[in-house]
Amino acid sequence: MSKLVVISGPSGVGKGTVVKELQRMYKENNEKLYLSISCTTRTIREGEIENVSYYFISVSEFQEMIKKNEFLEYNQYGTGKYYGTPLKKVEEYLDEGYDVILEIDVNGYRQVKERMKDAIGVFIMPPSIEEVEYRLRKRNTETDEVIKKRLEIAKEELKTKDEYDYLVINERDKQVETAEKVYRIIKRSI
Ligand code: 5GP
């Protein structure tokens, strides 16, 4: 049976790399995985690809989609920007036997759990809050002010970890091991 997996964790925790590693593992095993592409109203970052990393849309387009009930879940993040998971693709891929990964925040996770009881929640933990700051700064894609805001959000997000079904710590430079742990969690949960 296809699994719907929600992966959350503070921004800067290395979720993106872990998810990329998971995609590689599925491919290697000839298994079907769809990584949901979210819509967002934030601006594109260097290294991101339009319609692959996100669908970058305007606030009015986002609001139009809300009106038409086209989101499985959506949220206005602490930075003031909107993020949402388009529902149709998720349903289609699950129907076709794909496991589906949503890389979303805790507000989104709560909405998904309400609507889809079988969803599996995995929270990726940093080894420490200092490590999150280190990674955000290393990424060097945001202003000091945004980094500070993201750190504050990260501290709040860490408090929600117990709502998840599984916690996985992503140690520095251990993304492959972390992804293997998540892979085993997905495969053994019914
Ligand atoms: P970033 O701007 O760093 O790409 O993402 C900021 C936060 O928004 C991250 O915690 C990310 O997981 C979350 N996020 C990304 N897409 C979605 C979405 O579709 N829905 C929700 N609720 N959160 C999302």
PDB file of C-alpha atoms and ligand atoms in Angstrom:
ATOM      1  CA  MET A   1       0.000   0.000   0.000  1.00  0.00           C
ATOM      2  CA  SER A   2       1.241   3.509  -0.770  1.00  0.00           C
ATOM      3  CA  LYS A   3       2.394   5.587   2.170  1.00  0.00           C
ATOM      4  CA  LEU A   4       1.920   9.272   2.727  1.00  0.00           C
ATOM      5  CA  VAL A   5       4.908  10.561   4.678  1.00  0.00           C
ATOM      6  CA  VAL A   6       5.216  13.999   6.226  1.00  0.00           C
ATOM      7  CA  ILE A   7       8.770  15.142   6.907  1.00  0.00           C
ATOM      8  CA  SER A   8       9.174  18.189   9.126  1.00  0.00           C
ATOM      9  CA  GLY A   9      12.012  19.802  10.997  1.00  0.00           C
ATOM     10  CA  PRO A  10      13.399  23.280  11.440  1.00  0.00           C
ATOM     11  CA  SER A  11      14.657  24.950   8.316  1.00  0.00           C
ATOM     12  CA  GLY A  12      18.414  24.479   8.241  1.00  0.00           C
ATOM     13  CA  VAL A  13      18.193  20.979   9.711  1.00  0.00           C
ATOM     14  CA  GLY A  14      19.158  19.369   6.406  1.00  0.00           C
ATOM     15  CA  LYS A  15      15.743  17.956   5.410  1.00  0.00           C
ATOM     16  CA  GLY A  16      16.344  18.769   1.765  1.00  0.00           C
ATOM     17  CA  THR A  17      19.492  16.653   1.574  1.00  0.00           C
ATOM     18  CA  VAL A  18      17.850  13.800   3.449  1.00  0.00           C
ATOM     19  CA  VAL A  19      14.913  13.828   1.034  1.00  0.00           C
ATOM     20  CA  LYS A  20      17.245  13.860  -1.989  1.00  0.00           C
ATOM     21  CA  GLU A  21      19.022  10.845  -0.530  1.00  0.00           C
ATOM     22  CA  LEU A  22      15.671   9.085  -0.052  1.00  0.00           C
ATOM     23  CA  GLN A  23      14.812   9.733  -3.711  1.00  0.00           C
ATOM     24  CA  ARG A  24      18.098   8.119  -4.690  1.00  0.00           C
ATOM     25  CA  MET A  25      17.390   5.065  -2.527  1.00  0.00           C
ATOM     26  CA  TYR A  26      13.924   4.552  -3.986  1.00  0.00           C
ATOM     27  CA  LYS A  27      15.320   4.838  -7.497  1.00  0.00           C
ATOM     28  CA  GLU A  28      18.078   2.362  -6.748  1.00  0.00           C
ATOM     29  CA  ASN A  29      15.485  -0.129  -5.523  1.00  0.00           C
ATOM     30  CA  ASN A  30      13.158   0.509  -8.464  1.00  0.00           C
ATOM     31  CA  GLU A  31      10.481   1.789  -6.115  1.00  0.00           C
ATOM     32  CA  LYS A  32       8.047   4.582  -6.801  1.00  0.00           C
ATOM     33  CA  LEU A  33       8.357   7.818  -4.861  1.00  0.00           C
ATOM     34  CA  TYR A  34       6.783  11.192  -5.496  1.00  0.00           C
ATOM     35  CA  LEU A  35       8.118  14.238  -3.700  1.00  0.00           C
ATOM     36  CA  SER A  36       5.244  16.699  -3.540  1.00  0.00           C
ATOM     37  CA  ILE A  37       5.979  20.130  -4.994  1.00  0.00           C
ATOM     38  CA  SER A  38       4.525  22.879  -2.843  1.00  0.00           C
ATOM     39  CA  CYS A  39       3.261  26.271  -3.880  1.00  0.00           C
ATOM     40  CA  THR A  40       4.868  29.232  -2.152  1.00  0.00           C
ATOM     41  CA  THR A  41       4.664  33.003  -2.292  1.00  0.00           C
ATOM     42  CA  ARG A  42       8.278  33.481  -1.202  1.00  0.00           C
ATOM     43  CA  THR A  43      10.940  34.435  -3.725  1.00  0.00           C
ATOM     44  CA  ILE A  44      13.162  31.860  -5.370  1.00  0.00           C
ATOM     45  CA  ARG A  45      16.570  31.192  -3.757  1.00  0.00           C
ATOM     46  CA  GLU A  46      19.807  30.665  -5.598  1.00  0.00           C
ATOM     47  CA  GLY A  47      20.122  27.034  -6.619  1.00  0.00           C
ATOM     48  CA  GLU A  48      16.367  26.456  -6.654  1.00  0.00           C
ATOM     49  CA  ILE A  49      14.500  25.464  -9.786  1.00  0.00           C
ATOM     50  CA  GLU A  50      11.089  26.837 -10.685  1.00  0.00           C
ATOM     51  CA  ASN A  51       8.357  24.149 -10.730  1.00  0.00           C
ATOM     52  CA  VAL A  52      10.791  21.626  -9.202  1.00  0.00           C
ATOM     53  CA  SER A  53      11.795  23.138  -5.861  1.00  0.00           C
ATOM     54  CA  TYR A  54       8.445  24.926  -5.590  1.00  0.00           C
ATOM     55  CA  TYR A  55       5.741  26.470  -7.696  1.00  0.00           C
ATOM     56  CA  PHE A  56       6.515  30.133  -7.053  1.00  0.00           C
ATOM     57  CA  ILE A  57       3.189  31.946  -7.279  1.00  0.00           C
ATOM     58  CA  SER A  58       1.707  35.298  -6.309  1.00  0.00           C
ATOM     59  CA  VAL A  59      -0.368  35.937  -3.198  1.00  0.00           C
ATOM     60  CA  SER A  60      -3.499  36.387  -5.319  1.00  0.00           C
ATOM     61  CA  GLU A  61      -2.898  33.100  -7.152  1.00  0.00           C
ATOM     62  CA  PHE A  62      -2.409  31.427  -3.776  1.00  0.00           C
ATOM     63  CA  GLN A  63      -5.644  32.890  -2.441  1.00  0.00           C
ATOM     64  CA  GLU A  64      -7.474  31.744  -5.548  1.00  0.00           C
ATOM     65  CA  MET A  65      -6.287  28.174  -4.921  1.00  0.00           C
ATOM     66  CA  ILE A  66      -7.454  28.368  -1.298  1.00  0.00           C
ATOM     67  CA  LYS A  67     -10.886  29.478  -2.501  1.00  0.00           C
ATOM     68  CA  LYS A  68     -11.110  26.558  -4.900  1.00  0.00           C
ATOM     69  CA  ASN A  69     -10.107  24.048  -2.187  1.00  0.00           C
ATOM     70  CA  GLU A  70      -7.079  23.005  -4.182  1.00  0.00           C
ATOM     71  CA  PHE A  71      -4.799  22.532  -1.171  1.00  0.00           C
ATOM     72  CA  LEU A  72      -4.436  19.431   0.974  1.00  0.00           C
ATOM     73  CA  GLU A  73      -3.066  21.861   3.557  1.00  0.00           C
ATOM     74  CA  TYR A  74      -1.577  25.320   3.597  1.00  0.00           C
ATOM     75  CA  ASN A  75       0.004  27.698   6.037  1.00  0.00           C
ATOM     76  CA  GLN A  76       1.322  31.196   6.398  1.00  0.00           C
ATOM     77  CA  TYR A  77       4.816  30.609   7.741  1.00  0.00           C
ATOM     78  CA  GLY A  78       6.464  32.790  10.407  1.00  0.00           C
ATOM     79  CA  THR A  79       8.252  34.718   7.664  1.00  0.00           C
ATOM     80  CA  GLY A  80       4.826  35.899   6.435  1.00  0.00           C
ATOM     81  CA  LYS A  81       4.983  33.802   3.262  1.00  0.00           C
ATOM     82  CA  TYR A  82       2.364  31.253   2.229  1.00  0.00           C
ATOM     83  CA  TYR A  83       3.146  27.581   1.588  1.00  0.00           C
ATOM     84  CA  GLY A  84       0.696  24.887   0.505  1.00  0.00           C
ATOM     85  CA  THR A  85       0.470  21.330  -0.833  1.00  0.00           C
ATOM     86  CA  PRO A  86      -1.595  20.919  -4.015  1.00  0.00           C
ATOM     87  CA  LEU A  87      -4.087  18.110  -3.289  1.00  0.00           C
ATOM     88  CA  LYS A  88      -4.690  16.648  -6.735  1.00  0.00           C
ATOM     89  CA  LYS A  89      -1.151  15.429  -7.445  1.00  0.00           C
ATOM     90  CA  VAL A  90      -0.865  13.795  -4.014  1.00  0.00           C
ATOM     91  CA  GLU A  91      -4.092  11.839  -4.558  1.00  0.00           C
ATOM     92  CA  GLU A  92      -3.148  10.809  -8.080  1.00  0.00           C
ATOM     93  CA  TYR A  93       0.281   9.515  -7.115  1.00  0.00           C
ATOM     94  CA  LEU A  94      -1.027   7.635  -4.067  1.00  0.00           C
ATOM     95  CA  ASP A  95      -3.640   5.995  -6.329  1.00  0.00           C
ATOM     96  CA  GLU A  96      -0.901   4.927  -8.705  1.00  0.00           C
ATOM     97  CA  GLY A  97       1.020   3.157  -5.948  1.00  0.00           C
ATOM     98  CA  TYR A  98       3.651   5.783  -5.224  1.00  0.00           C
ATOM     99  CA  ASP A  99       4.830   6.616  -1.730  1.00  0.00           C
ATOM    100  CA  VAL A 100       4.410  10.359  -1.372  1.00  0.00           C
ATOM    101  CA  ILE A 101       6.622  12.656   0.697  1.00  0.00           C
ATOM    102  CA  LEU A 102       5.490  16.051   1.913  1.00  0.00           C
ATOM    103  CA  GLU A 103       8.246  18.267   3.252  1.00  0.00           C
ATOM    104  CA  ILE A 104       6.088  20.683   5.234  1.00  0.00           C
ATOM    105  CA  ASP A 105       5.903  22.425   8.596  1.00  0.00           C
ATOM    106  CA  VAL A 106       4.017  21.417  11.736  1.00  0.00           C
ATOM    107  CA  ASN A 107       0.890  23.417  10.896  1.00  0.00           C
ATOM    108  CA  GLY A 108       0.640  21.556   7.634  1.00  0.00           C
ATOM    109  CA  TYR A 109       1.337  18.246   9.377  1.00  0.00           C
ATOM    110  CA  ARG A 110      -1.563  18.767  11.779  1.00  0.00           C
ATOM    111  CA  GLN A 111      -3.941  19.438   8.869  1.00  0.00           C
ATOM    112  CA  VAL A 112      -2.726  16.368   6.975  1.00  0.00           C
ATOM    113  CA  LYS A 113      -3.152  14.144  10.065  1.00  0.00           C
ATOM    114  CA  GLU A 114      -6.753  15.396  10.372  1.00  0.00           C
ATOM    115  CA  ARG A 115      -7.566  14.554   6.775  1.00  0.00           C
ATOM    116  CA  MET A 116      -5.456  11.452   6.248  1.00  0.00           C
ATOM    117  CA  LYS A 117      -5.182   9.375   9.389  1.00  0.00           C
ATOM    118  CA  ASP A 118      -2.665   6.930   7.935  1.00  0.00           C
ATOM    119  CA  ALA A 119      -0.103   9.618   7.212  1.00  0.00           C
ATOM    120  CA  ILE A 120       3.260   8.940   8.874  1.00  0.00           C
ATOM    121  CA  GLY A 121       4.911  11.908  10.600  1.00  0.00           C
ATOM    122  CA  VAL A 122       8.704  12.031  10.778  1.00  0.00           C
ATOM    123  CA  PHE A 123      10.443  14.897  12.559  1.00  0.00           C
ATOM    124  CA  ILE A 124      14.077  15.510  11.658  1.00  0.00           C
ATOM    125  CA  MET A 125      15.950  16.876  14.665  1.00  0.00           C
ATOM    126  CA  PRO A 126      19.162  18.881  14.656  1.00  0.00           C
ATOM    127  CA  PRO A 127      21.804  17.701  17.143  1.00  0.00           C
ATOM    128  CA  SER A 128      21.552  21.175  18.727  1.00  0.00           C
ATOM    129  CA  ILE A 129      20.138  24.654  18.071  1.00  0.00           C
ATOM    130  CA  GLU A 130      23.698  25.901  17.499  1.00  0.00           C
ATOM    131  CA  GLU A 131      23.955  23.441  14.631  1.00  0.00           C
ATOM    132  CA  VAL A 132      20.830  24.943  13.011  1.00  0.00           C
ATOM    133  CA  GLU A 133      22.360  28.415  13.180  1.00  0.00           C
ATOM    134  CA  TYR A 134      25.620  27.113  11.752  1.00  0.00           C
ATOM    135  CA  ARG A 135      23.791  25.510   8.806  1.00  0.00           C
ATOM    136  CA  LEU A 136      21.604  28.545   8.106  1.00  0.00           C
ATOM    137  CA  ARG A 137      24.663  30.777   8.050  1.00  0.00           C
ATOM    138  CA  LYS A 138      26.657  28.356   5.924  1.00  0.00           C
ATOM    139  CA  ARG A 139      23.834  28.352   3.359  1.00  0.00           C
ATOM    140  CA  ASN A 140      24.456  32.083   3.081  1.00  0.00           C
ATOM    141  CA  THR A 141      21.310  32.744   1.071  1.00  0.00           C
ATOM    142  CA  GLU A 142      19.467  34.984   3.505  1.00  0.00           C
ATOM    143  CA  THR A 143      19.868  38.235   5.354  1.00  0.00           C
ATOM    144  CA  ASP A 144      20.832  38.297   9.009  1.00  0.00           C
ATOM    145  CA  GLU A 145      17.325  39.373   9.890  1.00  0.00           C
ATOM    146  CA  VAL A 146      15.702  36.436   8.087  1.00  0.00           C
ATOM    147  CA  ILE A 147      18.201  34.031   9.671  1.00  0.00           C
ATOM    148  CA  LYS A 148      17.309  35.343  13.141  1.00  0.00           C
ATOM    149  CA  LYS A 149      13.614  34.949  12.343  1.00  0.00           C
ATOM    150  CA  ARG A 150      14.182  31.410  11.081  1.00  0.00           C
ATOM    151  CA  LEU A 151      16.115  30.543  14.257  1.00  0.00           C
ATOM    152  CA  GLU A 152      13.247  31.763  16.407  1.00  0.00           C
ATOM    153  CA  ILE A 153      10.828  29.700  14.343  1.00  0.00           C
ATOM    154  CA  ALA A 154      13.176  26.694  14.652  1.00  0.00           C
ATOM    155  CA  LYS A 155      13.091  26.914  18.464  1.00  0.00           C
ATOM    156  CA  GLU A 156       9.280  26.964  18.387  1.00  0.00           C
ATOM    157  CA  GLU A 157       9.178  24.084  15.911  1.00  0.00           C
ATOM    158  CA  LEU A 158      11.417  21.943  18.107  1.00  0.00           C
ATOM    159  CA  LYS A 159       8.762  22.105  20.812  1.00  0.00           C
ATOM    160  CA  THR A 160       6.303  20.291  18.543  1.00  0.00           C
ATOM    161  CA  LYS A 161       8.467  17.229  17.938  1.00  0.00           C
ATOM    162  CA  ASP A 162       6.437  14.980  20.247  1.00  0.00           C
ATOM    163  CA  GLU A 163       3.393  15.269  17.973  1.00  0.00           C
ATOM    164  CA  TYR A 164       5.220  13.184  15.373  1.00  0.00           C
ATOM    165  CA  ASP A 165       5.226   9.408  15.032  1.00  0.00           C
ATOM    166  CA  TYR A 166       9.017   9.245  14.652  1.00  0.00           C
ATOM    167  CA  LEU A 167      11.999  11.406  15.593  1.00  0.00           C
ATOM    168  CA  VAL A 168      15.277  11.123  13.738  1.00  0.00           C
ATOM    169  CA  ILE A 169      18.398  13.112  14.647  1.00  0.00           C
ATOM    170  CA  ASN A 170      20.360  14.372  11.663  1.00  0.00           C
ATOM    171  CA  GLU A 171      23.974  14.515  12.876  1.00  0.00           C
ATOM    172  CA  ARG A 172      26.422  16.721  11.017  1.00  0.00           C
ATOM    173  CA  ASP A 173      27.568  15.099   7.729  1.00  0.00           C
ATOM    174  CA  LYS A 174      25.397  12.042   8.347  1.00  0.00           C
ATOM    175  CA  GLN A 175      22.557  12.696   5.898  1.00  0.00           C
ATOM    176  CA  VAL A 176      22.931   9.285   4.271  1.00  0.00           C
ATOM    177  CA  GLU A 177      22.510   7.485   7.605  1.00  0.00           C
ATOM    178  CA  THR A 178      19.566   9.734   8.456  1.00  0.00           C
ATOM    179  CA  ALA A 179      17.894   8.965   5.130  1.00  0.00           C
ATOM    180  CA  GLU A 180      18.434   5.230   5.686  1.00  0.00           C
ATOM    181  CA  LYS A 181      16.670   5.513   9.032  1.00  0.00           C
ATOM    182  CA  VAL A 182      13.724   7.328   7.449  1.00  0.00           C
ATOM    183  CA  TYR A 183      13.608   4.757   4.637  1.00  0.00           C
ATOM    184  CA  ARG A 184      13.388   1.914   7.159  1.00  0.00           C
ATOM    185  CA  ILE A 185      10.640   3.758   9.064  1.00  0.00           C
ATOM    186  CA  ILE A 186       8.564   4.153   5.891  1.00  0.00           C
ATOM    187  CA  LYS A 187       9.046   0.562   4.819  1.00  0.00           C
ATOM    188  CA  ARG A 188       8.180  -1.030   8.140  1.00  0.00           C
ATOM    189  CA  SER A 189       5.123   1.058   8.983  1.00  0.00           C
ATOM    190  CA  ILE A 190       1.890  -0.454   7.787  1.00  0.00           C
TER     191      ILE A 190
HETATM  192  P1  5GP B   1      11.747  27.185   3.004  1.00  0.00           P
HETATM  193  O1  5GP B   1      11.374  28.609   2.781  1.00  0.00           O
HETATM  194  O2  5GP B   1      12.976  27.038   3.863  1.00  0.00           O
HETATM  195  O3  5GP B   1      11.835  26.397   1.720  1.00  0.00           O
HETATM  196  O4  5GP B   1      10.552  26.526   3.838  1.00  0.00           O
HETATM  197  C1  5GP B   1      10.126  27.076   5.039  1.00  0.00           C
HETATM  198  C2  5GP B   1       9.242  26.090   5.785  1.00  0.00           C
HETATM  199  O5  5GP B   1       8.030  25.861   5.055  1.00  0.00           O
HETATM  200  C3  5GP B   1       9.885  24.735   5.981  1.00  0.00           C
HETATM  201  O6  5GP B   1       9.641  24.302   7.306  1.00  0.00           O
HETATM  202  C4  5GP B   1       9.154  23.857   4.990  1.00  0.00           C
HETATM  203  O7  5GP B   1       9.124  22.514   5.405  1.00  0.00           O
HETATM  204  C5  5GP B   1       7.784  24.474   5.016  1.00  0.00           C
HETATM  205  N1  5GP B   1       6.982  24.147   3.836  1.00  0.00           N
HETATM  206  C6  5GP B   1       7.405  23.954   2.567  1.00  0.00           C
HETATM  207  N2  5GP B   1       6.371  23.650   1.768  1.00  0.00           N
HETATM  208  C7  5GP B   1       5.269  23.636   2.565  1.00  0.00           C
HETATM  209  C8  5GP B   1       3.879  23.356   2.314  1.00  0.00           C
HETATM  210  O8  5GP B   1       3.440  23.041   1.223  1.00  0.00           O
HETATM  211  N3  5GP B   1       3.058  23.467   3.399  1.00  0.00           N
HETATM  212  C9  5GP B   1       3.494  23.781   4.640  1.00  0.00           C
HETATM  213  N4  5GP B   1       2.589  23.830   5.624  1.00  0.00           N
HETATM  214  N5  5GP B   1       4.781  24.038   4.903  1.00  0.00           N
HETATM  215  C10 5GP B   1       5.658  23.963   3.880  1.00  0.00           C
END
